[in-house]
């Protein structure tokens, strides 16, 4: 595939950054071109955020240089964003448009007949500066930001991040730099950002663990590994293919190098008597190849969840459960009995009650309506989304061992050092203070601390936040193979599709929906429901204005139809249950992957048949016994 080369707008040349003995950037170079959509990937602690801060001008490097196109406008959303807490939401977002505001001020103070006046107007038009307030309102609505009059000091962490994201986007920058833009956003907001960036005329470089986001938006993936950049054209899927090929080539080269050294070592050990010029040259070549530094191989987290105790016949059952908080009904009328090895994803907009639902399952919050029945052998393990469980003054080993040399891992004991190595903590990092860890390292440490406690029913609240992509993949594998039940709140669509075989959706206005299958299947069903509602509206309106039909009696044929109705409904509902059982089976993707579309169609047709039969039954009963 041919790729057009566009002008360079920023060049980072031979950047070097060291944190003590740790090498973050090792004379790394990267050029960013117009219309690039660069997904920057790499392990947590590899230096991704550091690099973004350097090119945005917020952090110096030890050596090297960054060259930018003249008058390049940069918009930056960092993980550690700062807002002015003495001002309200609107003022903070407006502060991202300093360039536009200064241009308008200069325009207003420039004589109308001046050549500069027309030049300024063109610049303001290019930045859509005359619609500044309208654009602020659009961004706030699209990203579900808090009201513009709210003081920033009163906002939650998630609300502040939305405000910071609005501030970064409002400037219409030439280069948009986003560090984890999808964190703390619901799926609707994430999809809006995807659509925004898909149509964005500028250049963008971003760090995210959202693989769907990377696949849809990125036209170039840059991996930062061992202080070096590796650039791959295409999206995330293309990158994975290219990376596997790159590693295969490296393995072949390393094998050739080791074979060369083995043969030459045999010659060296023979100790030839005459060190002629040719022999000396051969010896020098041996020492040169031997001295070559081999890049350290990146390891994956060995995230093995302790084997749980067996669950009983009854695990957890919710009967007509509902909750009201602060005078607001979050959801009502929810029925569900958890079967063995069920992995359910909980989705919905922020504020709809996802975390509240987890706490109801735990028994920390009593439902307003309904009741919950717990199995005798059900043992919960809750992974909170906050990081308050960690003490910044503790070392990593103390945070896990709590003064002990061993930890209980399921039914056996292993050393704290062995356990921490499973989560990619090297010997030098094990004695590091928690407060000095990166966000991703803290996330891994929190998981390590809580997962060691076992349990056969895991409740995870946003476990994917701050995890790097390799660790995410291992967490997914661990949850899929977990021999218990899992309920996980997440906005990561890829994660939900890969891990979950059921979805609980909090859709707002008190609505709570359970859907068999993964997240994509839930979305498909939701679209069908919405389409059905839209299609029914004209019919409902028409029926309301029509006169009531004349009273009549059932015909002989209708009487026979009514007599068979219960049996027909039972058969139709059995067909629905049969297909849903296929979707929830553990080997679904092995046996039925190529029949997914056909089964979806059959399921929707069966459900529509059930709906039609119930409506027809009600219709015939009304004719039989008119009110």
Coordinates of C-alpha atoms in Angstrom, one line a residue:
X1 CA 0.0 0.0 0.0
X2 CA 1.3 3.4 -0.9
X3 CA 1.2 6.3 1.6
X4 CA 1.4 9.9 0.6
X5 CA 4.1 12.0 2.4
X6 CA 2.8 15.3 3.8
X7 CA 4.9 18.2 5.1
X8 CA 6.6 17.8 8.5
X9 CA 5.2 20.0 11.3
X10 CA 7.4 18.8 14.2
X11 CA 10.7 16.9 14.5
X12 CA 12.1 15.4 17.6
X13 CA 15.8 14.6 17.1
X14 CA 18.0 12.4 19.2
X15 CA 16.0 13.0 22.4
X16 CA 17.6 11.6 25.6
X17 CA 16.0 11.4 29.0
X18 CA 17.3 9.5 32.0
X19 CA 15.6 9.2 35.4
X20 CA 18.5 8.1 37.5
X21 CA 19.7 4.8 36.0
X22 CA 16.5 4.3 34.1
X23 CA 16.7 5.2 30.4
X24 CA 13.4 6.6 29.1
X25 CA 14.5 8.0 25.7
X26 CA 17.8 6.8 24.2
X27 CA 18.6 9.3 21.5
X28 CA 15.2 8.7 20.0
X29 CA 14.0 10.6 16.9
X30 CA 10.5 11.0 15.4
X31 CA 9.0 13.3 12.7
X32 CA 5.3 14.2 12.8
X33 CA 3.6 15.1 9.5
X34 CA 0.5 17.0 8.6
X35 CA -2.7 14.9 8.9
X36 CA -0.9 12.2 10.9
X37 CA -3.1 10.4 13.4
X38 CA -0.4 8.8 15.5
X39 CA -1.3 6.3 18.2
X40 CA 1.7 6.2 20.6
X41 CA 1.9 2.8 22.3
X42 CA 4.2 1.1 24.7
X43 CA 4.4 -0.3 28.2
X44 CA 3.6 1.9 31.2
X45 CA 6.8 3.6 32.3
X46 CA 8.2 3.4 28.8
X47 CA 8.1 7.2 28.5
X48 CA 5.0 8.0 26.4
X49 CA 3.7 10.8 28.6
X50 CA 7.3 12.1 29.0
X51 CA 7.6 12.4 25.3
X52 CA 4.3 14.2 24.9
X53 CA 5.3 16.7 27.5
X54 CA 8.6 17.4 25.8
X55 CA 7.1 18.0 22.3
X56 CA 4.4 20.2 23.9
X57 CA 7.0 22.4 25.6
X58 CA 6.1 21.5 29.2
X59 CA 9.3 19.5 29.9
X60 CA 12.9 19.7 28.9
X61 CA 15.0 16.8 27.7
X62 CA 18.5 15.9 28.8
X63 CA 19.8 16.3 25.3
X64 CA 18.4 16.5 21.7
X65 CA 16.1 19.1 20.2
X66 CA 12.5 19.6 19.1
X67 CA 11.9 21.7 16.0
X68 CA 8.4 23.0 15.2
X69 CA 6.8 24.7 12.3
X70 CA 6.6 28.4 12.8
X71 CA 3.4 29.5 14.7
X72 CA 2.4 25.9 15.3
X73 CA -0.6 25.9 17.6
X74 CA -0.6 22.9 20.0
X75 CA -3.5 21.7 22.1
X76 CA -2.5 19.3 25.0
X77 CA -4.5 17.1 27.3
X78 CA -2.1 15.6 29.8
X79 CA -2.9 12.9 32.4
X80 CA -2.0 15.4 35.1
X81 CA -4.1 18.2 33.7
X82 CA -4.4 21.4 35.7
X83 CA -7.5 23.6 35.9
X84 CA -7.9 27.0 37.6
X85 CA -10.1 26.0 40.6
X86 CA -10.9 29.6 41.4
X87 CA -12.8 29.9 38.1
X88 CA -15.9 28.2 36.7
X89 CA -16.2 25.6 34.0
X90 CA -16.8 28.2 31.2
X91 CA -13.8 30.3 32.1
X92 CA -11.5 27.3 32.1
X93 CA -12.7 26.1 28.7
X94 CA -12.4 29.6 27.3
X95 CA -8.7 29.7 28.4
X96 CA -7.9 27.2 25.7
X97 CA -8.8 29.8 23.1
X98 CA -6.1 32.4 24.0
X99 CA -4.9 32.6 20.4
X100 CA -8.4 33.2 19.0
X101 CA -9.2 35.7 21.7
X102 CA -6.0 37.6 21.1
X103 CA -6.7 37.6 17.3
X104 CA -10.2 39.0 17.8
X105 CA -8.9 41.7 20.2
X106 CA -6.2 42.7 17.7
X107 CA -8.8 42.7 14.9
X108 CA -11.1 45.0 16.9
X109 CA -8.2 47.5 17.6
X110 CA -6.9 47.5 14.0
X111 CA -8.2 50.1 11.5
X112 CA -10.8 48.8 9.1
X113 CA -8.9 49.9 6.0
X114 CA -5.6 48.3 7.2
X115 CA -4.2 45.3 5.2
X116 CA -3.7 43.7 8.6
X117 CA -7.4 43.9 9.3
X118 CA -8.2 41.5 6.4
X119 CA -5.3 39.2 7.3
X120 CA -6.6 38.9 10.9
X121 CA -10.1 38.2 9.6
X122 CA -8.9 35.3 7.5
X123 CA -7.0 33.8 10.5
X124 CA -10.1 34.1 12.7
X125 CA -12.2 32.5 10.0
X126 CA -9.8 29.6 9.7
X127 CA -10.1 29.0 13.4
X128 CA -13.9 29.4 13.4
X129 CA -13.3 32.1 16.0
X130 CA -16.6 34.0 15.4
X131 CA -18.5 30.9 16.6
X132 CA -16.4 30.5 19.8
X133 CA -19.3 30.5 22.3
X134 CA -21.4 28.2 20.0
X135 CA -18.5 25.8 19.8
X136 CA -18.0 25.8 23.5
X137 CA -21.7 24.8 24.0
X138 CA -21.4 22.1 21.4
X139 CA -18.3 20.6 23.1
X140 CA -19.8 20.7 26.6
X141 CA -23.0 19.0 25.4
X142 CA -21.2 16.3 23.3
X143 CA -18.8 15.4 26.2
X144 CA -21.5 15.7 28.9
X145 CA -19.5 18.4 30.7
X146 CA -20.9 19.9 33.9
X147 CA -22.8 23.2 33.7
X148 CA -20.7 26.2 32.7
X149 CA -21.5 28.1 35.9
X150 CA -20.2 25.3 38.2
X151 CA -17.0 26.1 40.0
X152 CA -14.1 23.7 39.1
X153 CA -13.2 23.2 42.7
X154 CA -16.6 21.4 43.3
X155 CA -16.1 19.0 40.4
X156 CA -15.2 15.3 40.6
X157 CA -12.1 13.9 38.9
X158 CA -14.1 12.7 35.9
X159 CA -15.9 16.0 35.5
X160 CA -12.6 17.9 35.6
X161 CA -11.2 15.7 32.8
X162 CA -14.2 16.5 30.6
X163 CA -13.6 20.2 31.1
X164 CA -9.9 19.8 30.4
X165 CA -10.7 17.9 27.2
X166 CA -13.1 20.7 26.1
X167 CA -10.3 23.2 26.7
X168 CA -7.9 21.2 24.6
X169 CA -10.3 20.9 21.6
X170 CA -11.7 24.4 21.6
X171 CA -8.5 25.9 20.3
X172 CA -8.7 24.1 16.9
X173 CA -4.9 23.4 17.2
X174 CA -2.6 22.4 14.4
X175 CA -1.3 19.6 16.6
X176 CA -3.6 18.0 19.1
X177 CA -1.8 16.0 21.8
X178 CA -4.0 13.7 23.9
X179 CA -2.8 11.6 26.8
X180 CA -5.5 8.9 27.6
X181 CA -8.4 11.0 26.3
X182 CA -11.0 8.2 26.8
X183 CA -10.4 7.7 30.5
X184 CA -13.5 8.3 32.7
X185 CA -15.7 8.8 29.6
X186 CA -18.8 6.8 28.8
X187 CA -19.1 5.0 25.5
X188 CA -21.3 7.7 23.9
X189 CA -18.6 10.3 24.6
X190 CA -15.8 8.1 23.3
X191 CA -17.7 7.5 20.1
X192 CA -18.2 11.3 19.8
X193 CA -14.5 11.9 20.1
X194 CA -13.8 9.2 17.5
X195 CA -16.2 10.9 15.1
X196 CA -14.6 14.3 15.9
X197 CA -11.0 13.1 15.2
X198 CA -12.1 11.2 12.1
X199 CA -13.1 14.6 10.6
X200 CA -10.4 16.6 12.3
X201 CA -8.4 18.6 9.7
X202 CA -5.3 19.0 11.9
X203 CA -2.7 16.5 13.2
X204 CA -3.1 14.4 16.2
X205 CA -0.9 12.2 18.4
X206 CA -2.5 10.3 21.3
X207 CA -1.9 7.7 23.9
X208 CA -4.8 5.4 24.7
X209 CA -5.5 1.8 25.8
X210 CA -8.8 1.8 23.8
X211 CA -8.0 -0.6 21.0
X212 CA -11.2 0.2 19.0
X213 CA -10.2 3.8 19.2
X214 CA -6.7 3.0 17.9
X215 CA -8.1 0.9 15.1
X216 CA -10.6 3.5 13.9
X217 CA -8.6 6.7 14.3
X218 CA -4.9 5.9 13.9
X219 CA -3.3 6.0 10.4
X220 CA 0.2 5.4 12.0
X221 CA 1.2 3.6 15.2
X222 CA 4.5 4.5 16.9
X223 CA 5.8 2.1 19.5
X224 CA 8.1 3.4 22.2
X225 CA 10.2 0.5 23.5
X226 CA 13.5 0.5 25.3
X227 CA 14.0 4.2 24.6
X228 CA 13.5 3.8 20.8
X229 CA 10.6 4.7 18.4
X230 CA 9.3 2.1 16.0
X231 CA 7.0 3.5 13.4
X232 CA 4.3 1.4 11.6
X233 CA 1.9 2.8 8.9
X234 CA -1.7 1.8 9.4
X235 CA -3.9 1.2 12.4
X236 CA -3.5 -1.0 15.5
X237 CA -4.3 -4.2 13.7
X238 CA -1.6 -3.4 11.1
X239 CA 0.8 -2.6 13.9
X240 CA 0.3 -6.0 15.6
X241 CA 1.0 -7.8 12.3
X242 CA 4.1 -5.6 11.6
X243 CA 5.4 -6.0 15.1
X244 CA 5.2 -9.8 15.0
X245 CA 7.2 -9.7 11.7
X246 CA 9.7 -7.3 13.3
X247 CA 10.2 -9.6 16.2
X248 CA 10.6 -12.6 13.9
X249 CA 13.4 -10.8 12.0
X250 CA 15.1 -9.9 15.3
X251 CA 15.0 -13.5 16.5
X252 CA 16.6 -14.6 13.3
X253 CA 19.3 -12.0 13.6
X254 CA 20.0 -12.9 17.2
X255 CA 20.2 -16.6 16.3
X256 CA 22.7 -15.8 13.6
X257 CA 24.7 -13.6 16.0
X258 CA 24.8 -16.4 18.6
X259 CA 25.8 -19.0 16.0
X260 CA 28.6 -16.7 14.8
X261 CA 29.9 -16.1 18.3
X262 CA 29.8 -19.9 19.1
X263 CA 31.9 -20.7 16.0
X264 CA 34.3 -17.8 16.6
X265 CA 34.7 -18.7 20.2
X266 CA 35.9 -22.2 19.3
X267 CA 38.5 -20.6 17.0
X268 CA 39.6 -18.1 19.8
X269 CA 39.9 -20.9 22.3
X270 CA 42.2 -22.8 20.0
X271 CA 44.7 -20.0 20.5
X272 CA 46.5 -20.0 17.1
X273 CA 50.2 -19.4 17.4
X274 CA 50.6 -16.9 14.7
X275 CA 48.6 -13.7 15.1
X276 CA 48.8 -12.6 11.5
X277 CA 47.0 -9.5 10.3
X278 CA 44.1 -11.6 9.0
X279 CA 43.8 -13.5 12.3
X280 CA 43.9 -10.3 14.3
X281 CA 41.1 -8.8 12.1
X282 CA 39.0 -11.8 12.7
X283 CA 39.6 -11.6 16.5
X284 CA 38.7 -7.9 16.5
X285 CA 35.5 -8.7 14.7
X286 CA 34.6 -11.3 17.3
X287 CA 35.0 -8.9 20.2
X288 CA 33.0 -6.2 18.3
X289 CA 30.0 -8.6 17.7
X290 CA 30.3 -9.9 21.3
X291 CA 30.1 -6.3 22.7
X292 CA 26.9 -5.5 20.8
X293 CA 24.1 -4.7 23.2
X294 CA 21.0 -6.8 22.7
X295 CA 17.7 -4.9 23.4
X296 CA 16.0 -6.2 26.5
X297 CA 13.1 -8.5 25.7
X298 CA 9.8 -7.1 27.0
X299 CA 7.9 -9.5 29.3
X300 CA 4.2 -10.0 29.8
X301 CA 2.4 -9.8 33.1
X302 CA 1.8 -13.3 34.5
X303 CA -1.5 -12.4 35.9
X304 CA -2.8 -15.7 37.3
X305 CA -5.8 -15.3 39.5
X306 CA -5.8 -17.7 42.5
X307 CA -8.0 -20.8 42.0
X308 CA -11.4 -20.0 43.7
X309 CA -13.4 -22.2 46.0
X310 CA -16.3 -23.9 44.1
X311 CA -19.6 -21.9 43.9
X312 CA -22.8 -23.5 45.2
X313 CA -26.0 -24.2 43.3
X314 CA -27.3 -20.7 44.2
X315 CA -24.8 -18.0 43.6
X316 CA -26.6 -14.6 43.6
X317 CA -30.2 -13.7 42.7
X318 CA -31.8 -10.3 42.3
X319 CA -35.6 -10.1 42.6
X320 CA -37.3 -6.9 41.4
X321 CA -34.4 -4.8 42.7
X322 CA -34.5 -1.0 42.4
X323 CA -32.7 1.9 44.0
X324 CA -33.4 5.6 44.7
X325 CA -30.6 8.0 45.7
X326 CA -31.1 11.7 46.5
X327 CA -34.7 11.6 45.3
X328 CA -33.6 10.1 41.9
X329 CA -34.6 6.7 40.7
X330 CA -31.5 5.1 39.2
X331 CA -33.2 1.8 38.1
X332 CA -36.2 -0.4 39.0
X333 CA -37.6 -3.8 38.5
X334 CA -34.4 -5.8 37.8
X335 CA -34.5 -9.5 38.0
X336 CA -31.5 -11.7 37.5
X337 CA -30.0 -15.0 38.8
X338 CA -26.3 -15.5 38.2
X339 CA -25.4 -18.8 36.7
X340 CA -21.9 -20.5 37.0
X341 CA -19.0 -18.9 35.2
X342 CA -21.0 -15.8 34.1
X343 CA -18.9 -12.7 33.1
X344 CA -21.1 -9.7 33.0
X345 CA -20.1 -6.2 31.8
X346 CA -22.0 -3.2 33.3
X347 CA -22.3 -0.2 31.0
X348 CA -24.0 3.1 30.9
X349 CA -23.4 6.9 31.1
X350 CA -21.7 8.4 34.1
X351 CA -24.1 8.9 36.9
X352 CA -26.6 6.2 35.9
X353 CA -25.6 4.0 38.9
X354 CA -23.0 1.5 37.7
X355 CA -20.9 1.6 40.9
X356 CA -24.0 1.8 43.0
X357 CA -25.1 -1.5 41.4
X358 CA -21.8 -3.1 42.4
X359 CA -22.2 -2.0 46.0
X360 CA -25.8 -3.3 46.0
X361 CA -24.4 -6.7 44.9
X362 CA -21.8 -6.5 47.7
X363 CA -24.5 -5.7 50.3
X364 CA -22.8 -2.3 51.1
X365 CA -26.0 -0.5 49.9
X366 CA -29.5 -1.8 50.5
X367 CA -31.9 -1.6 47.5
X368 CA -34.9 0.6 47.8
X369 CA -37.1 -2.1 46.3
X370 CA -36.9 -5.8 45.9
X371 CA -34.5 -8.2 47.6
X372 CA -31.2 -10.1 47.0
X373 CA -30.5 -13.7 47.9
X374 CA -26.9 -14.8 48.3
X375 CA -25.5 -18.3 47.9
X376 CA -23.8 -19.9 51.0
X377 CA -20.5 -20.4 49.2
X378 CA -20.4 -17.0 47.3
X379 CA -17.3 -15.1 48.3
X380 CA -16.9 -11.6 46.9
X381 CA -13.7 -9.9 46.0
X382 CA -14.1 -6.2 45.1
X383 CA -11.5 -4.2 43.0
X384 CA -12.4 -0.5 43.6
X385 CA -11.7 2.0 40.8
X386 CA -10.0 4.4 43.3
X387 CA -6.4 4.1 44.2
X388 CA -7.0 5.0 47.9
X389 CA -6.1 1.4 48.9
X390 CA -2.4 2.3 48.4
X391 CA -0.2 4.3 50.8
X392 CA 2.4 6.5 48.9
X393 CA 4.9 6.1 51.8
X394 CA 4.9 2.3 51.6
X395 CA 7.4 0.4 49.4
X396 CA 5.9 -1.9 46.7
X397 CA 6.9 -5.0 48.7
X398 CA 5.4 -3.6 51.9
X399 CA 2.1 -2.8 50.1
X400 CA 1.8 -6.5 49.1
X401 CA 3.5 -8.4 51.9
X402 CA 2.3 -6.1 54.7
X403 CA 5.3 -7.3 56.8
X404 CA 5.2 -10.9 55.6
X405 CA 7.7 -12.7 53.3
X406 CA 4.9 -14.8 51.8
X407 CA 1.4 -14.2 50.5
X408 CA -1.5 -16.7 50.3
X409 CA -2.1 -17.5 46.7
X410 CA -5.3 -19.5 46.6
X411 CA -4.6 -22.7 48.5
X412 CA -0.8 -22.3 48.6
X413 CA 1.9 -19.8 49.6
X414 CA 4.4 -18.0 47.4
X415 CA 7.1 -15.4 48.2
X416 CA 6.2 -11.8 47.8
X417 CA 9.0 -11.3 45.3
X418 CA 7.8 -14.1 43.1
X419 CA 4.2 -12.8 43.3
X420 CA 5.3 -9.2 42.3
X421 CA 7.4 -10.4 39.4
X422 CA 4.1 -11.9 37.9
X423 CA 3.0 -8.2 37.7
X424 CA 6.2 -7.0 36.0
X425 CA 7.9 -5.5 39.1
X426 CA 11.6 -6.0 38.7
X427 CA 13.9 -6.3 41.7
X428 CA 14.9 -2.6 41.6
X429 CA 11.2 -1.5 41.5
X430 CA 10.1 -3.8 44.3
X431 CA 11.7 -1.5 46.9
X432 CA 10.4 1.7 45.2
X433 CA 8.0 3.9 47.1
X434 CA 4.4 3.6 45.9
X435 CA 4.3 7.4 45.5
X436 CA 7.0 7.3 42.8
X437 CA 5.2 4.7 40.7
X438 CA 3.6 5.6 37.4
X439 CA -0.2 5.4 37.0
X440 CA 0.0 2.1 35.3
X441 CA 2.4 0.6 37.9
X442 CA -0.1 1.7 40.7
X443 CA -2.9 0.1 38.8
X444 CA -0.9 -3.2 38.5
X445 CA 0.0 -3.0 42.2
X446 CA -3.6 -2.5 43.2
X447 CA -4.7 -5.5 41.1
X448 CA -1.8 -7.5 42.6
X449 CA -2.9 -6.5 46.1
X450 CA -6.6 -7.3 45.7
X451 CA -6.5 -10.4 43.5
X452 CA -4.3 -12.2 46.0
X453 CA -7.3 -12.2 48.3
X454 CA -9.0 -14.8 46.1
X455 CA -12.8 -15.0 46.1
X456 CA -15.1 -16.8 43.6
X457 CA -17.1 -13.8 42.6
X458 CA -15.0 -10.8 41.3
X459 CA -16.4 -7.3 41.1
X460 CA -14.2 -5.0 39.1
X461 CA -14.9 -1.2 38.8
X462 CA -13.0 0.2 35.8
X463 CA -10.0 -2.2 36.0
X464 CA -8.7 -1.2 32.5
X465 CA -8.0 2.4 33.4
X466 CA -4.2 3.1 33.2
X467 CA -3.3 -0.4 32.2
X468 CA -1.0 -0.7 29.1
X469 CA -2.1 -2.9 26.2
X470 CA 0.1 -6.0 27.0
X471 CA -1.2 -6.0 30.6
X472 CA -4.8 -5.6 29.3
X473 CA -4.5 -8.6 27.1
X474 CA -3.2 -10.8 30.0
X475 CA -6.0 -9.5 32.3
X476 CA -8.5 -10.5 29.7
X477 CA -7.0 -14.0 29.4
X478 CA -7.0 -14.4 33.2
X479 CA -10.7 -13.4 33.5
X480 CA -11.8 -15.6 30.7
X481 CA -10.2 -18.6 32.3
X482 CA -11.4 -17.6 35.9
X483 CA -13.4 -20.5 37.3
X484 CA -16.0 -18.2 39.0
X485 CA -18.3 -15.3 38.3
X486 CA -17.2 -11.8 37.2
X487 CA -19.1 -8.5 37.1
X488 CA -17.0 -5.7 35.6
X489 CA -17.8 -2.0 35.0
X490 CA -15.9 -0.8 31.9
X491 CA -16.1 1.6 29.0
X492 CA -13.5 -0.4 27.0
X493 CA -15.6 -1.9 24.2
X494 CA -12.8 -4.3 23.1
X495 CA -12.4 -5.6 26.6
X496 CA -16.2 -6.0 27.0
X497 CA -16.5 -7.9 23.7
X498 CA -13.5 -10.2 24.6
X499 CA -14.3 -11.0 28.2
X500 CA -18.1 -10.7 28.7
X501 CA -20.9 -13.1 27.9
X502 CA -23.6 -10.9 29.3
X503 CA -24.3 -7.1 29.5
X504 CA -26.2 -5.2 32.1
X505 CA -27.0 -1.7 30.6
X506 CA -28.1 1.2 32.7
X507 CA -29.8 3.3 30.0
X508 CA -31.0 6.2 32.2
X509 CA -34.5 7.3 33.2
X510 CA -34.7 4.3 35.5
X511 CA -34.2 1.8 32.7
X512 CA -32.0 -1.3 33.2
X513 CA -31.6 -3.9 30.5
X514 CA -29.9 -7.4 30.6
X515 CA -28.6 -8.7 27.3
X516 CA -27.0 -12.1 26.6
X517 CA -23.8 -12.0 24.6
X518 CA -21.1 -9.4 24.3
X519 CA -21.2 -5.6 24.0
X520 CA -21.6 -5.5 20.2
X521 CA -24.6 -7.8 20.4
X522 CA -26.2 -5.5 23.1
X523 CA -25.6 -2.5 20.9
X524 CA -27.2 -4.3 17.9
X525 CA -30.3 -5.2 20.0
X526 CA -30.6 -1.6 21.4
X527 CA -30.6 -0.2 17.9
X528 CA -33.4 -2.7 17.0
X529 CA -35.4 -1.7 20.0
X530 CA -35.0 2.0 19.2
X531 CA -36.0 1.4 15.6
X532 CA -39.1 -0.5 16.7
X533 CA -40.2 2.3 19.0
X534 CA -39.8 4.8 16.2
X535 CA -41.7 2.6 13.8
X536 CA -44.6 2.2 16.4
X537 CA -45.1 5.9 17.0
X538 CA -47.2 6.7 13.9
X539 CA -49.3 3.6 14.6
X540 CA -49.9 4.6 18.2
X541 CA -50.8 8.2 17.2
X542 CA -53.2 7.0 14.5
X543 CA -54.9 4.6 16.9
X544 CA -55.4 7.3 19.4
X545 CA -57.4 9.5 17.0
X546 CA -59.4 6.7 15.4
X547 CA -62.9 5.9 16.7
X548 CA -63.3 2.8 18.8
X549 CA -64.1 -0.3 16.7
X550 CA -67.6 -1.7 16.8
X551 CA -68.2 -4.6 19.2
X552 CA -68.0 -7.9 17.5
X553 CA -67.7 -11.6 18.3
X554 CA -64.9 -14.0 17.6
X555 CA -65.2 -16.0 14.4
X556 CA -64.8 -19.8 14.5
X557 CA -61.3 -19.5 13.1
X558 CA -60.3 -16.9 15.7
X559 CA -61.7 -19.2 18.5
X560 CA -59.4 -22.0 17.4
X561 CA -56.5 -19.6 17.2
X562 CA -57.2 -18.4 20.8
X563 CA -57.3 -22.0 22.0
X564 CA -53.8 -22.7 20.5
X565 CA -52.3 -19.4 21.6
X566 CA -50.7 -20.6 24.9
X567 CA -49.0 -23.5 23.2
X568 CA -47.8 -21.4 20.3
X569 CA -46.3 -18.8 22.8
X570 CA -44.6 -21.5 24.8
X571 CA -43.0 -22.9 21.6
X572 CA -41.9 -19.5 20.4
X573 CA -40.3 -18.6 23.8
X574 CA -38.6 -22.0 23.9
X575 CA -37.0 -21.1 20.5
X576 CA -35.8 -17.8 21.9
X577 CA -34.3 -19.5 25.0
X578 CA -32.6 -22.1 22.8
X579 CA -30.8 -19.5 20.7
X580 CA -29.8 -17.4 23.7
X581 CA -28.3 -20.5 25.3
X582 CA -26.2 -21.0 22.2
X583 CA -24.9 -17.4 22.5
X584 CA -24.0 -17.9 26.2
X585 CA -22.3 -21.2 25.7
X586 CA -18.5 -21.2 26.6
X587 CA -17.6 -22.7 23.2
X588 CA -19.8 -20.4 21.1
X589 CA -16.9 -18.8 19.1
X590 CA -15.5 -22.3 18.4
X591 CA -18.7 -23.9 17.1
X592 CA -20.8 -21.0 15.9
X593 CA -18.5 -18.1 15.0
X594 CA -19.4 -18.3 11.3
X595 CA -23.2 -18.4 12.1
X596 CA -23.3 -15.3 14.3
X597 CA -25.2 -13.2 11.8
X598 CA -27.7 -16.0 11.0
X599 CA -28.3 -16.7 14.7
X600 CA -28.8 -13.0 15.4
X601 CA -31.4 -12.9 12.7
X602 CA -33.2 -16.0 14.0
X603 CA -33.2 -14.6 17.5
X604 CA -34.7 -11.3 16.5
X605 CA -37.3 -13.0 14.4
X606 CA -38.2 -15.4 17.2
X607 CA -38.5 -12.5 19.7
X608 CA -40.7 -10.6 17.2
X609 CA -42.9 -13.7 16.9
X610 CA -43.3 -13.9 20.7
X611 CA -44.2 -10.2 20.8
X612 CA -46.7 -10.6 18.0
X613 CA -48.4 -13.7 19.7
X614 CA -48.8 -11.8 22.9
X615 CA -50.3 -8.8 21.2
X616 CA -52.6 -11.1 19.2
X617 CA -53.6 -13.0 22.3
X618 CA -54.5 -9.7 24.0
X619 CA -56.4 -8.6 20.9
X620 CA -58.5 -11.8 20.8
X621 CA -59.2 -11.8 24.5
X622 CA -60.6 -8.2 24.2
X623 CA -62.9 -9.3 21.4
X624 CA -64.0 -12.3 23.4
X625 CA -64.7 -10.3 26.6
X626 CA -65.2 -6.7 25.6
X627 CA -65.1 -4.2 28.5

